[in-house]
């Protein structure tokens, strides 16, 4: 195959992805090999590839491709999440644009629209992941609404209900008025917002007395059903048993006593609105108060809102505060920082709301999941700093509200056969439900049964993901789940540590009696270089596919990983993708250089032999380092170690050592060994840069499909020759010293030089051939004394001399050194003057004084070197 002069990522990526797919390299079936399994965190079916997905899936692909090279049966299961709230919102918006109102549709009609939308737009993200090079087993692609996946969810619901863990309760829930559904506590994001504290005056019935109450939500006074005082608060003891009148609506409400009231906050008097605050609801239950709900499901006011009926809560807040002021009820207003709960999905401000919902008891489910991470370490979090976050959540766990007032999702398998709240049965099918209902109410017909209209929280399907993708819920003893489960690694974001990771661990122990995965690698959030979160509104989130188009998939993968560290936020800069692209070009050009050499049957030069011996040792040392990084999930560090080895050690040193003289051939032995080492480099690089490495690999030699790089063998670490590496390290410093002198004195590389050494300690004669070649020296000798008329440099305690007769203009060199010497002496004088000033030394910060002292010491050392150089020239 002819090697193109330029690396063309687009052509290469299309060609090799098609080749890998054609030969089924991504496919996995149970066999005798050790399985290595990853289940993808299923992206929302509505999603398109963003920077977080790119990072997360690049890391997964690195781990999967490395496992494949290690000879494991690598299985990466892709899939998508049906994302109830997000998808329903998209479908409702699409219908609205077409002039269709969801409320006018039947459930089945709406679901047909939802499936049409899903089939047309859903799954775009999986196609985009292919562009990134993700080597998922696409034949295994799952969707949380697939028939078997839904059946698994329903089966688990029924099982947990029968175990007494699922119950129906009338509770205060988090209501999202935009999505018109409840949310679990974990789906509420709390934000600090600037608001007001309104001090309102309530009249005491049958007297002229008034009490002042502070509230951040004046619109909710219309739902007040009591005023509460602390029984120990002497200011209000006389009000016990009296009644107050709510402003505007004139409702007469009791004044109750409870130690719950904080006498220090506000005025020490608390308005109680049981329908709109969880703590007020608890007080209401305790004191048997009336519950007045003033809101509709979209957070507009209902008929209890009087003349504000139909208006939004925030509009009413402004208007009612104005009315309260005009009527003399508003005493004063103060600015107040308030913690406000918002919906993770729609960003709407959450409204506490009383509602009949389904809950899952979590306390007993959480115990084995807590122990697995914090006691037995069956599941390990990387980085371990997240252990404390996990502990906090799990030890303070509350029952999980699993019902959602939506249509898109798994419909709750509860069937009502009567009008009472408890007149229901729970079953996997309507037929089973009928049998159960008949046992409770003889004579019930199928047509009498009404299924609960709510669906289950999306997380209630994805918490089963590592089991259900292998059919482990419906067929607990099937071959697949027994082989692939527990899975190996999970790569995800810390923002869903509780939503998803903790719940999967709970489901794993509940339904398999073991962990769902061994290691959880928690990536950081992708931010821009100014540390801002990536977002559309800021315009700082680059288009993922555009990046691939501009820099190539390998360039983007390297760029993302160079800016990433486990669990720390990633500061993304497009310049890093450029760096990744430059690296790809560097490897391509190095390959073209080697392939361009003419090969002849001539003896191997000693320099080439020594260089290859050294590189093998260096490769082994780096491989040990890489294995250590992988074992600790330091994926970026592993890449950086390979990057430095390939760029510096292979390209900058080894290829220079073995490179034949201009227009002369290279010996066959060296050529073969260099290509062999190139292949070893490609194996280490392949998980990070799959496309480029496969392209170069296939150019090196003609390969059968069985010999493709994707299924090659990962190198094995051998004994590291540390002495050889140290010898080369020393020799490289000598070569750098020679190169520095050539650069400073403008001595061309083609001009030969001689090198003399005083005290050859640490220098290895076996590296001399390399120093001779790369320094372009005709001679290297040891001497007993300094050489006059020579340029010098030091490496450790050794001094090196390069005679310069004829190589440079001595007079010009003396003038140049003298000028530099005079400048340095002047500089030293100014620093010494500063240091002799006691006020400066005593008053300046310690590090500033230390910096000045270092400047003085450096200047003195430089003066000594310059004076020596001057003496040798005179």
PDB file of N, CA, C and O in Angstrom, residues 462-501:
ATOM      1  N   UNK A 462     -33.573   2.146  35.083  1.00  0.00           N
ATOM      2  CA  UNK A 462     -32.119   2.100  34.879  1.00  0.00           C
ATOM      3  C   UNK A 462     -31.349   1.552  36.082  1.00  0.00           C
ATOM      4  O   UNK A 462     -30.202   1.169  35.948  1.00  0.00           O
ATOM      5  N   UNK A 463     -31.981   1.465  37.264  1.00  0.00           N
ATOM      6  CA  UNK A 463     -31.267   0.869  38.410  1.00  0.00           C
ATOM      7  C   UNK A 463     -31.066  -0.639  38.207  1.00  0.00           C
ATOM      8  O   UNK A 463     -30.233  -1.253  38.854  1.00  0.00           O
ATOM      9  N   UNK A 464     -31.825  -1.226  37.262  1.00  0.00           N
ATOM     10  CA  UNK A 464     -31.696  -2.667  36.963  1.00  0.00           C
ATOM     11  C   UNK A 464     -30.752  -2.931  35.785  1.00  0.00           C
ATOM     12  O   UNK A 464     -30.518  -4.086  35.426  1.00  0.00           O
ATOM     13  N   UNK A 465     -30.241  -1.875  35.168  1.00  0.00           N
ATOM     14  CA  UNK A 465     -29.513  -1.927  33.896  1.00  0.00           C
ATOM     15  C   UNK A 465     -28.452  -3.036  33.805  1.00  0.00           C
ATOM     16  O   UNK A 465     -28.481  -3.833  32.863  1.00  0.00           O
ATOM     17  N   UNK A 466     -27.503  -3.163  34.755  1.00  0.00           N
ATOM     18  CA  UNK A 466     -26.460  -4.202  34.589  1.00  0.00           C
ATOM     19  C   UNK A 466     -27.017  -5.632  34.637  1.00  0.00           C
ATOM     20  O   UNK A 466     -26.374  -6.552  34.165  1.00  0.00           O
ATOM     21  N   UNK A 467     -28.220  -5.791  35.201  1.00  0.00           N
ATOM     22  CA  UNK A 467     -28.837  -7.125  35.264  1.00  0.00           C
ATOM     23  C   UNK A 467     -29.755  -7.326  34.066  1.00  0.00           C
ATOM     24  O   UNK A 467     -29.699  -8.330  33.361  1.00  0.00           O
ATOM     25  N   UNK A 468     -30.605  -6.321  33.817  1.00  0.00           N
ATOM     26  CA  UNK A 468     -31.660  -6.491  32.804  1.00  0.00           C
ATOM     27  C   UNK A 468     -31.117  -6.560  31.383  1.00  0.00           C
ATOM     28  O   UNK A 468     -31.712  -7.215  30.527  1.00  0.00           O
ATOM     29  N   UNK A 469     -29.977  -5.909  31.112  1.00  0.00           N
ATOM     30  CA  UNK A 469     -29.430  -5.984  29.731  1.00  0.00           C
ATOM     31  C   UNK A 469     -29.011  -7.416  29.388  1.00  0.00           C
ATOM     32  O   UNK A 469     -28.907  -7.774  28.215  1.00  0.00           O
ATOM     33  N   UNK A 470     -28.763  -8.238  30.404  1.00  0.00           N
ATOM     34  CA  UNK A 470     -28.417  -9.647  30.169  1.00  0.00           C
ATOM     35  C   UNK A 470     -29.583 -10.592  30.493  1.00  0.00           C
ATOM     36  O   UNK A 470     -29.388 -11.792  30.661  1.00  0.00           O
ATOM     37  N   UNK A 471     -30.788 -10.020  30.607  1.00  0.00           N
ATOM     38  CA  UNK A 471     -31.981 -10.838  30.842  1.00  0.00           C
ATOM     39  C   UNK A 471     -32.025 -11.454  32.235  1.00  0.00           C
ATOM     40  O   UNK A 471     -32.736 -12.437  32.469  1.00  0.00           O
ATOM     41  N   UNK A 472     -31.284 -10.865  33.169  1.00  0.00           N
ATOM     42  CA  UNK A 472     -31.125 -11.469  34.487  1.00  0.00           C
ATOM     43  C   UNK A 472     -32.304 -11.318  35.432  1.00  0.00           C
ATOM     44  O   UNK A 472     -32.330 -11.959  36.476  1.00  0.00           O
ATOM     45  N   UNK A 473     -33.280 -10.462  35.083  1.00  0.00           N
ATOM     46  CA  UNK A 473     -34.475 -10.343  35.936  1.00  0.00           C
ATOM     47  C   UNK A 473     -35.513 -11.378  35.506  1.00  0.00           C
ATOM     48  O   UNK A 473     -36.076 -12.099  36.326  1.00  0.00           O
ATOM     49  N   UNK A 474     -35.733 -11.460  34.198  1.00  0.00           N
ATOM     50  CA  UNK A 474     -36.757 -12.399  33.691  1.00  0.00           C
ATOM     51  C   UNK A 474     -36.269 -13.846  33.752  1.00  0.00           C
ATOM     52  O   UNK A 474     -37.042 -14.757  33.995  1.00  0.00           O
ATOM     53  N   UNK A 475     -34.959 -14.042  33.479  1.00  0.00           N
ATOM     54  CA  UNK A 475     -34.369 -15.389  33.552  1.00  0.00           C
ATOM     55  C   UNK A 475     -33.118 -15.317  34.419  1.00  0.00           C
ATOM     56  O   UNK A 475     -32.010 -15.185  33.902  1.00  0.00           O
ATOM     57  N   UNK A 476     -33.269 -15.426  35.737  1.00  0.00           N
ATOM     58  CA  UNK A 476     -32.141 -15.184  36.649  1.00  0.00           C
ATOM     59  C   UNK A 476     -30.969 -16.150  36.484  1.00  0.00           C
ATOM     60  O   UNK A 476     -29.867 -15.849  36.920  1.00  0.00           O
ATOM     61  N   UNK A 477     -31.200 -17.310  35.831  1.00  0.00           N
ATOM     62  CA  UNK A 477     -30.109 -18.285  35.730  1.00  0.00           C
ATOM     63  C   UNK A 477     -29.660 -18.481  34.286  1.00  0.00           C
ATOM     64  O   UNK A 477     -29.103 -19.514  33.939  1.00  0.00           O
ATOM     65  N   UNK A 478     -29.870 -17.455  33.435  1.00  0.00           N
ATOM     66  CA  UNK A 478     -29.494 -17.664  32.025  1.00  0.00           C
ATOM     67  C   UNK A 478     -27.975 -17.573  31.849  1.00  0.00           C
ATOM     68  O   UNK A 478     -27.257 -16.994  32.663  1.00  0.00           O
ATOM     69  N   UNK A 479     -27.498 -18.162  30.749  1.00  0.00           N
ATOM     70  CA  UNK A 479     -26.058 -18.286  30.460  1.00  0.00           C
ATOM     71  C   UNK A 479     -25.363 -16.923  30.421  1.00  0.00           C
ATOM     72  O   UNK A 479     -24.257 -16.755  30.925  1.00  0.00           O
ATOM     73  N   UNK A 480     -26.029 -15.944  29.807  1.00  0.00           N
ATOM     74  CA  UNK A 480     -25.412 -14.613  29.621  1.00  0.00           C
ATOM     75  C   UNK A 480     -25.155 -13.909  30.958  1.00  0.00           C
ATOM     76  O   UNK A 480     -24.069 -13.427  31.219  1.00  0.00           O
ATOM     77  N   UNK A 481     -26.197 -13.831  31.788  1.00  0.00           N
ATOM     78  CA  UNK A 481     -26.046 -13.102  33.049  1.00  0.00           C
ATOM     79  C   UNK A 481     -25.060 -13.822  33.968  1.00  0.00           C
ATOM     80  O   UNK A 481     -24.279 -13.188  34.687  1.00  0.00           O
ATOM     81  N   UNK A 482     -25.048 -15.147  33.913  1.00  0.00           N
ATOM     82  CA  UNK A 482     -24.097 -15.900  34.738  1.00  0.00           C
ATOM     83  C   UNK A 482     -22.658 -15.687  34.289  1.00  0.00           C
ATOM     84  O   UNK A 482     -21.730 -15.785  35.092  1.00  0.00           O
ATOM     85  N   UNK A 483     -22.468 -15.388  33.002  1.00  0.00           N
ATOM     86  CA  UNK A 483     -21.107 -15.182  32.467  1.00  0.00           C
ATOM     87  C   UNK A 483     -20.649 -13.729  32.634  1.00  0.00           C
ATOM     88  O   UNK A 483     -19.549 -13.462  33.091  1.00  0.00           O
ATOM     89  N   UNK A 484     -21.506 -12.772  32.259  1.00  0.00           N
ATOM     90  CA  UNK A 484     -21.077 -11.360  32.213  1.00  0.00           C
ATOM     91  C   UNK A 484     -21.259 -10.606  33.527  1.00  0.00           C
ATOM     92  O   UNK A 484     -20.680  -9.546  33.722  1.00  0.00           O
ATOM     93  N   UNK A 485     -22.129 -11.120  34.421  1.00  0.00           N
ATOM     94  CA  UNK A 485     -22.431 -10.401  35.670  1.00  0.00           C
ATOM     95  C   UNK A 485     -21.701 -11.071  36.816  1.00  0.00           C
ATOM     96  O   UNK A 485     -21.682 -12.293  36.885  1.00  0.00           O
ATOM     97  N   UNK A 486     -21.100 -10.327  37.785  1.00  0.00           N
ATOM     98  CA  UNK A 486     -21.047  -8.870  37.846  1.00  0.00           C
ATOM     99  C   UNK A 486     -20.138  -8.300  36.746  1.00  0.00           C
ATOM    100  O   UNK A 486     -19.172  -8.930  36.351  1.00  0.00           O
ATOM    101  N   UNK A 487     -20.475  -7.104  36.303  1.00  0.00           N
ATOM    102  CA  UNK A 487     -19.661  -6.444  35.280  1.00  0.00           C
ATOM    103  C   UNK A 487     -18.359  -5.954  35.922  1.00  0.00           C
ATOM    104  O   UNK A 487     -18.192  -6.048  37.139  1.00  0.00           O
ATOM    105  N   UNK A 488     -17.446  -5.456  35.106  1.00  0.00           N
ATOM    106  CA  UNK A 488     -16.109  -5.108  35.610  1.00  0.00           C
ATOM    107  C   UNK A 488     -16.026  -3.667  36.092  1.00  0.00           C
ATOM    108  O   UNK A 488     -15.851  -3.409  37.276  1.00  0.00           O
ATOM    109  N   UNK A 489     -16.151  -2.743  35.163  1.00  0.00           N
ATOM    110  CA  UNK A 489     -15.977  -1.322  35.494  1.00  0.00           C
ATOM    111  C   UNK A 489     -17.206  -0.531  35.075  1.00  0.00           C
ATOM    112  O   UNK A 489     -17.868  -0.873  34.093  1.00  0.00           O
ATOM    113  N   UNK A 490     -17.467   0.544  35.815  1.00  0.00           N
ATOM    114  CA  UNK A 490     -18.526   1.482  35.438  1.00  0.00           C
ATOM    115  C   UNK A 490     -17.878   2.857  35.358  1.00  0.00           C
ATOM    116  O   UNK A 490     -17.142   3.248  36.268  1.00  0.00           O
ATOM    117  N   UNK A 491     -18.115   3.560  34.261  1.00  0.00           N
ATOM    118  CA  UNK A 491     -17.571   4.916  34.106  1.00  0.00           C
ATOM    119  C   UNK A 491     -18.749   5.876  34.040  1.00  0.00           C
ATOM    120  O   UNK A 491     -19.604   5.762  33.163  1.00  0.00           O
ATOM    121  N   UNK A 492     -18.809   6.801  34.984  1.00  0.00           N
ATOM    122  CA  UNK A 492     -19.961   7.714  35.007  1.00  0.00           C
ATOM    123  C   UNK A 492     -19.578   9.005  35.721  1.00  0.00           C
ATOM    124  O   UNK A 492     -18.445   9.161  36.170  1.00  0.00           O
ATOM    125  N   UNK A 493     -20.535   9.926  35.817  1.00  0.00           N
ATOM    126  CA  UNK A 493     -20.271  11.214  36.455  1.00  0.00           C
ATOM    127  C   UNK A 493     -20.686  11.192  37.919  1.00  0.00           C
ATOM    128  O   UNK A 493     -21.641  10.507  38.283  1.00  0.00           O
ATOM    129  N   UNK A 494     -20.002  11.947  38.776  1.00  0.00           N
ATOM    130  CA  UNK A 494     -20.357  11.963  40.196  1.00  0.00           C
ATOM    131  C   UNK A 494     -21.743  12.546  40.458  1.00  0.00           C
ATOM    132  O   UNK A 494     -22.325  12.308  41.514  1.00  0.00           O
ATOM    133  N   UNK A 495     -22.301  13.287  39.482  1.00  0.00           N
ATOM    134  CA  UNK A 495     -23.618  13.887  39.678  1.00  0.00           C
ATOM    135  C   UNK A 495     -24.729  12.833  39.748  1.00  0.00           C
ATOM    136  O   UNK A 495     -25.820  13.110  40.245  1.00  0.00           O
ATOM    137  N   UNK A 496     -24.452  11.606  39.255  1.00  0.00           N
ATOM    138  CA  UNK A 496     -25.494  10.566  39.368  1.00  0.00           C
ATOM    139  C   UNK A 496     -25.022   9.415  40.262  1.00  0.00           C
ATOM    140  O   UNK A 496     -25.506   8.286  40.142  1.00  0.00           O
ATOM    141  N   UNK A 497     -24.111   9.723  41.169  1.00  0.00           N
ATOM    142  CA  UNK A 497     -23.622   8.712  42.115  1.00  0.00           C
ATOM    143  C   UNK A 497     -24.780   8.125  42.913  1.00  0.00           C
ATOM    144  O   UNK A 497     -24.844   6.920  43.136  1.00  0.00           O
ATOM    145  N   UNK A 498     -25.710   8.973  43.338  1.00  0.00           N
ATOM    146  CA  UNK A 498     -26.837   8.454  44.118  1.00  0.00           C
ATOM    147  C   UNK A 498     -27.993   8.041  43.214  1.00  0.00           C
ATOM    148  O   UNK A 498     -28.552   6.955  43.377  1.00  0.00           O
ATOM    149  N   UNK A 499     -28.366   8.914  42.272  1.00  0.00           N
ATOM    150  CA  UNK A 499     -29.470   8.605  41.345  1.00  0.00           C
ATOM    151  C   UNK A 499     -29.370   7.193  40.792  1.00  0.00           C
ATOM    152  O   UNK A 499     -30.344   6.480  40.677  1.00  0.00           O
ATOM    153  N   UNK A 500     -28.149   6.859  40.364  1.00  0.00           N
ATOM    154  CA  UNK A 500     -27.985   5.662  39.537  1.00  0.00           C
ATOM    155  C   UNK A 500     -27.035   4.639  40.156  1.00  0.00           C
ATOM    156  O   UNK A 500     -27.405   3.488  40.361  1.00  0.00           O
ATOM    157  N   UNK A 501     -25.812   5.069  40.485  1.00  0.00           N
ATOM    158  CA  UNK A 501     -24.787   4.123  40.945  1.00  0.00           C
ATOM    159  C   UNK A 501     -25.235   3.414  42.226  1.00  0.00           C
ATOM    160  O   UNK A 501     -25.257   2.179  42.296  1.00  0.00           O
TER     161      UNK A 501
END
